[in-house]
mmCIF file of C-alpha atoms in Angstrom:
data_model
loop_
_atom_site.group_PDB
_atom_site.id
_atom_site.type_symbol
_atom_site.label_atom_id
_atom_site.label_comp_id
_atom_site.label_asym_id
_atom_site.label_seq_id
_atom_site.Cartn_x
_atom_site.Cartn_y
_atom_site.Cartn_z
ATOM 1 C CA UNK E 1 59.137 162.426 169.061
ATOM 2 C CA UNK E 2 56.993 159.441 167.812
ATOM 3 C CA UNK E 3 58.008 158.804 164.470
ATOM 4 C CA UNK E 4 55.669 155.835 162.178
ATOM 5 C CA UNK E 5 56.891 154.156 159.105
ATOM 6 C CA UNK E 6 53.916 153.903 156.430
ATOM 7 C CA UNK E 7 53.369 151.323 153.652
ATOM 8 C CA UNK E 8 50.875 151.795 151.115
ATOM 9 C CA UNK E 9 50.217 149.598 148.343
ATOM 10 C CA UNK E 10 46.732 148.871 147.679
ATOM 11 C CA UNK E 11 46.045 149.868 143.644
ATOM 12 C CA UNK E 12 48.975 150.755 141.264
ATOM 13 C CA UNK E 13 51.524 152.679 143.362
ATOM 14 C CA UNK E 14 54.411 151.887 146.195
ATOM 15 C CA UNK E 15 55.293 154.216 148.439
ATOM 16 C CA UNK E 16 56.675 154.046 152.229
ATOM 17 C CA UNK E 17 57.122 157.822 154.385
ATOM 18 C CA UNK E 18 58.107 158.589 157.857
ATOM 19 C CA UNK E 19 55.864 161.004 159.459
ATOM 20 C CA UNK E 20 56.053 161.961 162.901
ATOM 21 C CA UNK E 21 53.417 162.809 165.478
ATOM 22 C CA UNK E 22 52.847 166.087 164.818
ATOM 23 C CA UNK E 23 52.120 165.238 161.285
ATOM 24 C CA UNK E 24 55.265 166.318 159.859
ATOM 25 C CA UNK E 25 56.339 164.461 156.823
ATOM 26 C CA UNK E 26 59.912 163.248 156.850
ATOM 27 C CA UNK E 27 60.552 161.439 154.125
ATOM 28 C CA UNK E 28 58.394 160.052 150.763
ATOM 29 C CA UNK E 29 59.351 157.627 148.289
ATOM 30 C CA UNK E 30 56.867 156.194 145.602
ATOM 31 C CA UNK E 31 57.086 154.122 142.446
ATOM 32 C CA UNK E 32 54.290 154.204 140.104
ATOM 33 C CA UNK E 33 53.817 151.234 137.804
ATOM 34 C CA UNK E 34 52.298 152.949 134.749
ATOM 35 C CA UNK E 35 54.624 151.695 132.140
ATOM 36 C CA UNK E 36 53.838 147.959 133.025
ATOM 37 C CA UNK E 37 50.014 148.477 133.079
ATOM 38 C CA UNK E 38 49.585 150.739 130.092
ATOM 39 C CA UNK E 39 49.546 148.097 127.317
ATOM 40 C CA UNK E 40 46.731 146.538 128.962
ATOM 41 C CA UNK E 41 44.561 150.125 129.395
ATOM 42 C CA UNK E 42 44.252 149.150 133.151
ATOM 43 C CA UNK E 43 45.277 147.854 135.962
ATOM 44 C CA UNK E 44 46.239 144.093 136.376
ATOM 45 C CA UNK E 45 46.003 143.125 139.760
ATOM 46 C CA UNK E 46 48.985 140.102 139.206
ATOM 47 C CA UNK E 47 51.108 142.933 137.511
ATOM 48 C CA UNK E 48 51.009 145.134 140.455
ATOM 49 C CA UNK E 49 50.984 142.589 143.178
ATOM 50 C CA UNK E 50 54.718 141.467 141.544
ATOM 51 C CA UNK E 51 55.566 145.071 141.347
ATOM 52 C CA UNK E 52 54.864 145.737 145.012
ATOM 53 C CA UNK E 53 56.964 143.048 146.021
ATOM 54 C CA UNK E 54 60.089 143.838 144.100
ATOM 55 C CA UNK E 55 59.696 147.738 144.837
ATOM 56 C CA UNK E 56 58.692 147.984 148.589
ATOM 57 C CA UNK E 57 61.813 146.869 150.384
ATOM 58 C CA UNK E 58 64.196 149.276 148.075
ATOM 59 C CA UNK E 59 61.613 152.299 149.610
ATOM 60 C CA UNK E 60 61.320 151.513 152.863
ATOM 61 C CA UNK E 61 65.201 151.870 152.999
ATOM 62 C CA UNK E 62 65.267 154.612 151.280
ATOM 63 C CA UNK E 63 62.616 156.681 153.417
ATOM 64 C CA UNK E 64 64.655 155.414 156.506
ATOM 65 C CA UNK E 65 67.986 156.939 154.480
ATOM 66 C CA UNK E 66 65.714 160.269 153.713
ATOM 67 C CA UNK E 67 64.676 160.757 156.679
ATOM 68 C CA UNK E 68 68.262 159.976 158.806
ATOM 69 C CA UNK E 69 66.718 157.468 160.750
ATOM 70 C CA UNK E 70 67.143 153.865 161.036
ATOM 71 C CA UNK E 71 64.453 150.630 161.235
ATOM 72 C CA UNK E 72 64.985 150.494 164.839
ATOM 73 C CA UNK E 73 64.289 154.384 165.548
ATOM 74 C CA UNK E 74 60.508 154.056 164.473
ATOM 75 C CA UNK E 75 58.078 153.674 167.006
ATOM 76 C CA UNK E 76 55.466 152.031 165.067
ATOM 77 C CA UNK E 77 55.018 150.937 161.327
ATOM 78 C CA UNK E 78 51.513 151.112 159.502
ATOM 79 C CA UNK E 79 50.095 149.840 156.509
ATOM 80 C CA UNK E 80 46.972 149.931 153.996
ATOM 81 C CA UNK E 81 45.233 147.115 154.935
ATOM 82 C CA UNK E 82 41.852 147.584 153.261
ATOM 83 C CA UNK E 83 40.043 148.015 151.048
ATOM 84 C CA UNK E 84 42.041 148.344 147.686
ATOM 85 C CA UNK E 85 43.847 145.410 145.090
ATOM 86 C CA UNK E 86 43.480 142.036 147.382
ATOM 87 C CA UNK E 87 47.132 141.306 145.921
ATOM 88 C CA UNK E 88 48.639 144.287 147.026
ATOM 89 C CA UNK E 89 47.160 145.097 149.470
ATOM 90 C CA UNK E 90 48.542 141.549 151.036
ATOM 91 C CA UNK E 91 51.749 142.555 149.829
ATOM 92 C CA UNK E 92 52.006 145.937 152.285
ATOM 93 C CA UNK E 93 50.558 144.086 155.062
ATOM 94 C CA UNK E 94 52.437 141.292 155.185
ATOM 95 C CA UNK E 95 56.207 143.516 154.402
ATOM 96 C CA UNK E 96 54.839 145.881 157.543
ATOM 97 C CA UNK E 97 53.826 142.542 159.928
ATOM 98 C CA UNK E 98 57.342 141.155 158.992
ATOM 99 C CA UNK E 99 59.162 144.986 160.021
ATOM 100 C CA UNK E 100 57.180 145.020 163.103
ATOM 101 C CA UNK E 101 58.005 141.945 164.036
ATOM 102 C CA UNK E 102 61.655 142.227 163.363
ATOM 103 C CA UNK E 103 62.361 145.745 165.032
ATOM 104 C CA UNK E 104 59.491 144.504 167.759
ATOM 105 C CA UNK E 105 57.146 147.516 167.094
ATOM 106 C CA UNK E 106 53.568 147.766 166.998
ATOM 107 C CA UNK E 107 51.619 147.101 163.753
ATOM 108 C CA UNK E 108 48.580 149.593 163.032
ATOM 109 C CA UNK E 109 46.455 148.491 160.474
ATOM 110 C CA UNK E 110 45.143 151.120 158.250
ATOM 111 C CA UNK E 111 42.145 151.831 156.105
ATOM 112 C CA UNK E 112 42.249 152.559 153.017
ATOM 113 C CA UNK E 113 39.412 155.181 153.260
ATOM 114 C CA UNK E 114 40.021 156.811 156.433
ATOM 115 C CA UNK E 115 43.660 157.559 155.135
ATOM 116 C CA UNK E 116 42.561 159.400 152.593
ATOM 117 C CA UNK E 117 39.795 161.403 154.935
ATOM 118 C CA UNK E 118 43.458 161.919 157.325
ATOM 119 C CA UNK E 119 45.585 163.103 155.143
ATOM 120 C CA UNK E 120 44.586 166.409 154.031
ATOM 121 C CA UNK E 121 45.444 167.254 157.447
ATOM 122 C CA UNK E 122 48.933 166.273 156.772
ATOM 123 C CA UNK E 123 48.725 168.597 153.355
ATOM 124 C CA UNK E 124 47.064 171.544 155.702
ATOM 125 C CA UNK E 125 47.910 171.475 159.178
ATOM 126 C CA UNK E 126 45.561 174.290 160.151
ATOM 127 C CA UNK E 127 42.762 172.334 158.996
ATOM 128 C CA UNK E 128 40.482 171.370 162.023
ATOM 129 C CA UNK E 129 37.580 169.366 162.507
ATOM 130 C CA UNK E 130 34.917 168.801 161.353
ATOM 131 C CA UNK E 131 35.122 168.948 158.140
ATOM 132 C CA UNK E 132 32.823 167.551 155.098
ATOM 133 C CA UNK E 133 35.306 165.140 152.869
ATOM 134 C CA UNK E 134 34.025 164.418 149.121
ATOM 135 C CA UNK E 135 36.256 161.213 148.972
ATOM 136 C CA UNK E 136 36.546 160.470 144.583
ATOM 137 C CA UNK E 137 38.949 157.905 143.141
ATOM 138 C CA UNK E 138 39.004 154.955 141.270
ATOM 139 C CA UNK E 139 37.168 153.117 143.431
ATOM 140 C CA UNK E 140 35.018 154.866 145.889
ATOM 141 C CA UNK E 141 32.926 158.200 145.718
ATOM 142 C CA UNK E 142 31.592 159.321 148.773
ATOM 143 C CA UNK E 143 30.784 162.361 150.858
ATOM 144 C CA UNK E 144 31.677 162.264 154.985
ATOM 145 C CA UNK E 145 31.332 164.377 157.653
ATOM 146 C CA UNK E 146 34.454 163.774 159.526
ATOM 147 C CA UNK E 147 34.456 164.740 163.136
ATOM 148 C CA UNK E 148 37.690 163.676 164.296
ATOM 149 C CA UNK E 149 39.959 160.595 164.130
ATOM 150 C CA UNK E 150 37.248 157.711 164.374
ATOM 151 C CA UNK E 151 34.534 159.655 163.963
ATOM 152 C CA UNK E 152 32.622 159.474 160.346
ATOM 153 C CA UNK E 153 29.829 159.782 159.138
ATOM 154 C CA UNK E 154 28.508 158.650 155.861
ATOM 155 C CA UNK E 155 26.612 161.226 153.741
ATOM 156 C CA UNK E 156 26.191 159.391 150.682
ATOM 157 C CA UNK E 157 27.938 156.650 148.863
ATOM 158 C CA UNK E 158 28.230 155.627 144.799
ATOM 159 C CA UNK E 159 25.292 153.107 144.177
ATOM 160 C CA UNK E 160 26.946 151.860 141.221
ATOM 161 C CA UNK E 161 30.751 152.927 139.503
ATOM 162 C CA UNK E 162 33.221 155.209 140.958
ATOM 163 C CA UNK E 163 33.537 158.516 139.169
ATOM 164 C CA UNK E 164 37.498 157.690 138.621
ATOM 165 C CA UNK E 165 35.943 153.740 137.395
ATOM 166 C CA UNK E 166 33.859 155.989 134.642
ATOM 167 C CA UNK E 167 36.777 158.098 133.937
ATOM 168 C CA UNK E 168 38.995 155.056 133.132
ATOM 169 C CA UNK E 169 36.749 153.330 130.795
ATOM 170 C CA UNK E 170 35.243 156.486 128.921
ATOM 171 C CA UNK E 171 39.310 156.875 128.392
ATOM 172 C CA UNK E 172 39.470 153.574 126.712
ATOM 173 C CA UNK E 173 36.238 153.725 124.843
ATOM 174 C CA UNK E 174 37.550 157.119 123.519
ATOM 175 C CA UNK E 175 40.936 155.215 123.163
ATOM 176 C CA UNK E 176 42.803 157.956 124.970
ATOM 177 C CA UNK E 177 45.479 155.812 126.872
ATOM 178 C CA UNK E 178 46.299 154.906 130.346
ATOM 179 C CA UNK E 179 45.896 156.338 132.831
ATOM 180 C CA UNK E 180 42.838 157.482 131.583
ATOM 181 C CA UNK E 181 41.980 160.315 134.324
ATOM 182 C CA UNK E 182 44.783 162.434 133.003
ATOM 183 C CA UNK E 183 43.863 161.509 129.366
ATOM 184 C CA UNK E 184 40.168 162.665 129.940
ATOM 185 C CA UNK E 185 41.239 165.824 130.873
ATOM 186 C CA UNK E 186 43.995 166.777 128.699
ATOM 187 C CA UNK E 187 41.115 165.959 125.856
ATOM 188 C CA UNK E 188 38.536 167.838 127.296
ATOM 189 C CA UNK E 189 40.657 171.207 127.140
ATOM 190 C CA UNK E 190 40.089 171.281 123.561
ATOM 191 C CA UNK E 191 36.839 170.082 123.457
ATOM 192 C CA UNK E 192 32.910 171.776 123.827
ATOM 193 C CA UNK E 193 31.227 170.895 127.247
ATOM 194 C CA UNK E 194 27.981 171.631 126.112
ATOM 195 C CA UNK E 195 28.261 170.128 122.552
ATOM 196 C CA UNK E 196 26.768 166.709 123.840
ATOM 197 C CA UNK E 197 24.117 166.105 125.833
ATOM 198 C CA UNK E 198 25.044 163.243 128.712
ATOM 199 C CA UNK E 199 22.907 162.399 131.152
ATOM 200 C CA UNK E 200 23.417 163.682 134.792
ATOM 201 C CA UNK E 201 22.196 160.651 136.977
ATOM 202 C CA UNK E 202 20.724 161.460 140.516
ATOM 203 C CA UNK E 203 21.159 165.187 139.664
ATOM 204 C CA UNK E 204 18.115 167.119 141.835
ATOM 205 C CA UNK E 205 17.361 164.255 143.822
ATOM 206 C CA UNK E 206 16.777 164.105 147.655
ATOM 207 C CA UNK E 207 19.454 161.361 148.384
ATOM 208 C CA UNK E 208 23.318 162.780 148.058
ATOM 209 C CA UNK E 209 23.943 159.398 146.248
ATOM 210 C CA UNK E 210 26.081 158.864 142.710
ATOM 211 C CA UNK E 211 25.780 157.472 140.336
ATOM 212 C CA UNK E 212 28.040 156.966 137.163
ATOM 213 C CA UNK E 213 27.236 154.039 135.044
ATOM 214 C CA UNK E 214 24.592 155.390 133.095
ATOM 215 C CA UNK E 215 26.990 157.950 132.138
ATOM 216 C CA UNK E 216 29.265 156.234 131.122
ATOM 217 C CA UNK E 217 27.533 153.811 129.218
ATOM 218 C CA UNK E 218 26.114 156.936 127.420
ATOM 219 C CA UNK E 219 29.214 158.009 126.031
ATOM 220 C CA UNK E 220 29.520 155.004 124.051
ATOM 221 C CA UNK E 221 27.016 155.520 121.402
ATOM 222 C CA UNK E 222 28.751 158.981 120.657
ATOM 223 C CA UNK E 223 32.146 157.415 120.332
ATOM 224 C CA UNK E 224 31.465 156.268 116.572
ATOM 225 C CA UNK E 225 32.560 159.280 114.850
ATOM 226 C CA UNK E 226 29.610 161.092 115.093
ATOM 227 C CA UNK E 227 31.132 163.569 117.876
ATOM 228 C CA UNK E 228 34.318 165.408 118.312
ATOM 229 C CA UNK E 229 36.704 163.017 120.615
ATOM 230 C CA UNK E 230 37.656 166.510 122.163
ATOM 231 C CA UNK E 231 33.904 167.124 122.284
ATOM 232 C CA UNK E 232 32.873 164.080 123.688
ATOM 233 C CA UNK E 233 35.711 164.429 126.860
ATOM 234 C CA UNK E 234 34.623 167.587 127.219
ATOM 235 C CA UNK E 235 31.253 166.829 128.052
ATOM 236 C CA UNK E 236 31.539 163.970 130.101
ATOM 237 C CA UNK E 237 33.856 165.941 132.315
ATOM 238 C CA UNK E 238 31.444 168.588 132.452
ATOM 239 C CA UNK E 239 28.585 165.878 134.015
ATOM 240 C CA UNK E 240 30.712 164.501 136.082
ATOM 241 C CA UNK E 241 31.291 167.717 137.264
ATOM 242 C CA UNK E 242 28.003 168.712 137.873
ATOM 243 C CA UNK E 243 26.889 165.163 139.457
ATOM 244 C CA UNK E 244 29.560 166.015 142.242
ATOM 245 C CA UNK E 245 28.638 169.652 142.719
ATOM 246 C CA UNK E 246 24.905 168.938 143.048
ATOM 247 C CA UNK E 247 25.129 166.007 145.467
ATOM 248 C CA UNK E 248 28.295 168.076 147.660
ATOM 249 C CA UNK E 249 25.725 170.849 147.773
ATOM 250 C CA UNK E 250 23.208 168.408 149.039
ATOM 251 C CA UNK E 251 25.337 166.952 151.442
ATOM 252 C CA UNK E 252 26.136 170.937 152.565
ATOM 253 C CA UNK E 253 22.570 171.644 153.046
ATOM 254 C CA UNK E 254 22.075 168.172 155.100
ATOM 255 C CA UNK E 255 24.588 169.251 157.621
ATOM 256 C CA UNK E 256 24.099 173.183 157.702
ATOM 257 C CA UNK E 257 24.469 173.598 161.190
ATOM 258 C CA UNK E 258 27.131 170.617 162.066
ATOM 259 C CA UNK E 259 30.076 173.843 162.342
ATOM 260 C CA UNK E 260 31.809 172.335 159.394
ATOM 261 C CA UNK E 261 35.538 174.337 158.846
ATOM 262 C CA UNK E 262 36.269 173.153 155.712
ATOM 263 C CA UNK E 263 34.954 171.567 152.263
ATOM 264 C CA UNK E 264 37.520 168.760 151.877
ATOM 265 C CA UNK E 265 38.377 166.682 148.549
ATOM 266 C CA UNK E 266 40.746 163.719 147.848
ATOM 267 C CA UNK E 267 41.507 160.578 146.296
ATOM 268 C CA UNK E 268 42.983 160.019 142.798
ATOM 269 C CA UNK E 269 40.124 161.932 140.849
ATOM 270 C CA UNK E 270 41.028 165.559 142.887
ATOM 271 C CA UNK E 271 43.706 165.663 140.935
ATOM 272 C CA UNK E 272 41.052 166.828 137.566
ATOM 273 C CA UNK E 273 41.832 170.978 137.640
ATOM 274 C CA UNK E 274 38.175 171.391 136.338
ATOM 275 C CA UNK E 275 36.936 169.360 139.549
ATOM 276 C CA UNK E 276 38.424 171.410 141.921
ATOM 277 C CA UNK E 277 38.055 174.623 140.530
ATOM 278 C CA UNK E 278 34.284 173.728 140.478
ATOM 279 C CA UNK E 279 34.930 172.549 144.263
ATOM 280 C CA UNK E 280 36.220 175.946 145.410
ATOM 281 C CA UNK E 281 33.722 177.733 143.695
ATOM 282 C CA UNK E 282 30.716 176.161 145.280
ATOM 283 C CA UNK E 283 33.166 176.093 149.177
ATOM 284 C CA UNK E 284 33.033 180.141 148.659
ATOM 285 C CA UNK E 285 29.538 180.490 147.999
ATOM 286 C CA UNK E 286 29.092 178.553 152.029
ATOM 287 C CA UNK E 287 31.820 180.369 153.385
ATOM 288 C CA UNK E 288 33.954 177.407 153.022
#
């Protein structure tokens, strides 16, 4: 049985797993750094650089412990190596080039972005390719058609802000706290999704492109008291929303005949309930 140690580290979170080839997950720690970054409203990239460094060797021993295995039993360690926090991002890289070297085991470099279109797979293990992947998180918001390990193709791609990026600073113009994803959401339960009008940028157009600055720059003038705070969560949620169903259902139409399986989401920003019930919704209406 081929078993890989993983290292991730590239925004605010540690974590190290075993998994084994046929994508079973042995063990999972993770550390999230939260406390240290929430007086600041965001991340710091110095903050969680440091954190990385003290945290990662403590995991990595403690997957190996959780999953009854020791450093020399791997067959290969892996890391994030791209794109993500330069400082952190170093940090994995450099802790999984030193492990490899030690236990002499191959190093595989991984990206970022294909890990995330991966690892629903390891979440669903019936689900086959191809599949079309709305990838949303703090940094990135795109829409691939994923036909197999090393196979992608790119749909559409933000031209500006991340939906997660517009997320986080709509949280701190409302002054909602960190992490502001969560804090969006929990505001928007109480709040009126049609009670202000936001613009939806790209909405209708032929491109499956985003877009999110304009929006969020528009929920700044309504943050002076005028609107609900509730209100005003509400509705930008509700854009967002309808930004990524209208360009997913572009992308859908694009590739109607590519034998898609699945509709796919992840990154940080699948986490938002009204997201992904929106999601499923428009995955039943294509026999998704």
């Amino acid at each position: 049985m081929t078993l890989i140690l993983g290292l991730e580290s590239s925004c605010d979170e540690t974590a190290a797993a075993i998994v084994s080839a046929d994508r079973r997950i042995l063990a999972h720690q993770l550390l999230g750094q939260e406390a240290a970054h929430r007086p600041f409203g965001g991340v710091v990239p110095e903050i969680a650089a440091r954190a990385h460094v003290e945290a990662l060797a403590p995991l990595v021993e403690a997957a190996l412990d959780e999953a009854g295995v020791a450093l020399g039993d791997v067959d290969a360690i892996a890391a994030t190596a791209g794109p993500g926090l330069i400082g952190g991002v170093m940090v994995g890289l450099v802790t999984g080039k030193a492990l490899a070297l030690a236990a002499g085991k191959p190093l595989v470099a991984v990206n970022h972005l294909e890990g995330h279109a991966l690892s629903p797979r390891l979440a669903d293990p019936t689900l086959d390719f191809p599949y079309l992947l709305l990838l949303v998180s703090g940094g990135h918001c795109q829409l691939l058609l994923v036909g197999g390990v090393g196979r992608y193709r790119r749909l559409a791609t933000t031209i500006d802000d991340a939906a997660g990026e517009a997320f986080d600073k709509v949280a701190k113009i409302l002054q909602l706290g960190f992490p502001g994803g969560p804090a969006v959401e929990q505001a928007a339960r109480g709040g009126n999704p049609h009670r202000v009008p936001l613009p939806r940028p790209l909405v209708g157009s032929g491109e499956p492109h985003f877009s999110f600055a304009g929006l969020k720059s528009a929920v700044l003038p309504g943050a002076d008291g005028r609107h609900d705070v509730a209100d005003l969560a509400a509705s930008f949620q509700q854009a967002v929303v309808d930004c990524l169903i209208d360009r997913t259902r572009r992308a859908l139409a694009r590739i109607d005949g590519a034998g898609v399986t699945a509709l796919v989401v992840a990154g940080g920003v699948a986490a938002n309930g009204a997201i992904r019930g929106a999601l499923e919704n428009l995955a039943a209406t294509h026999g998704l």
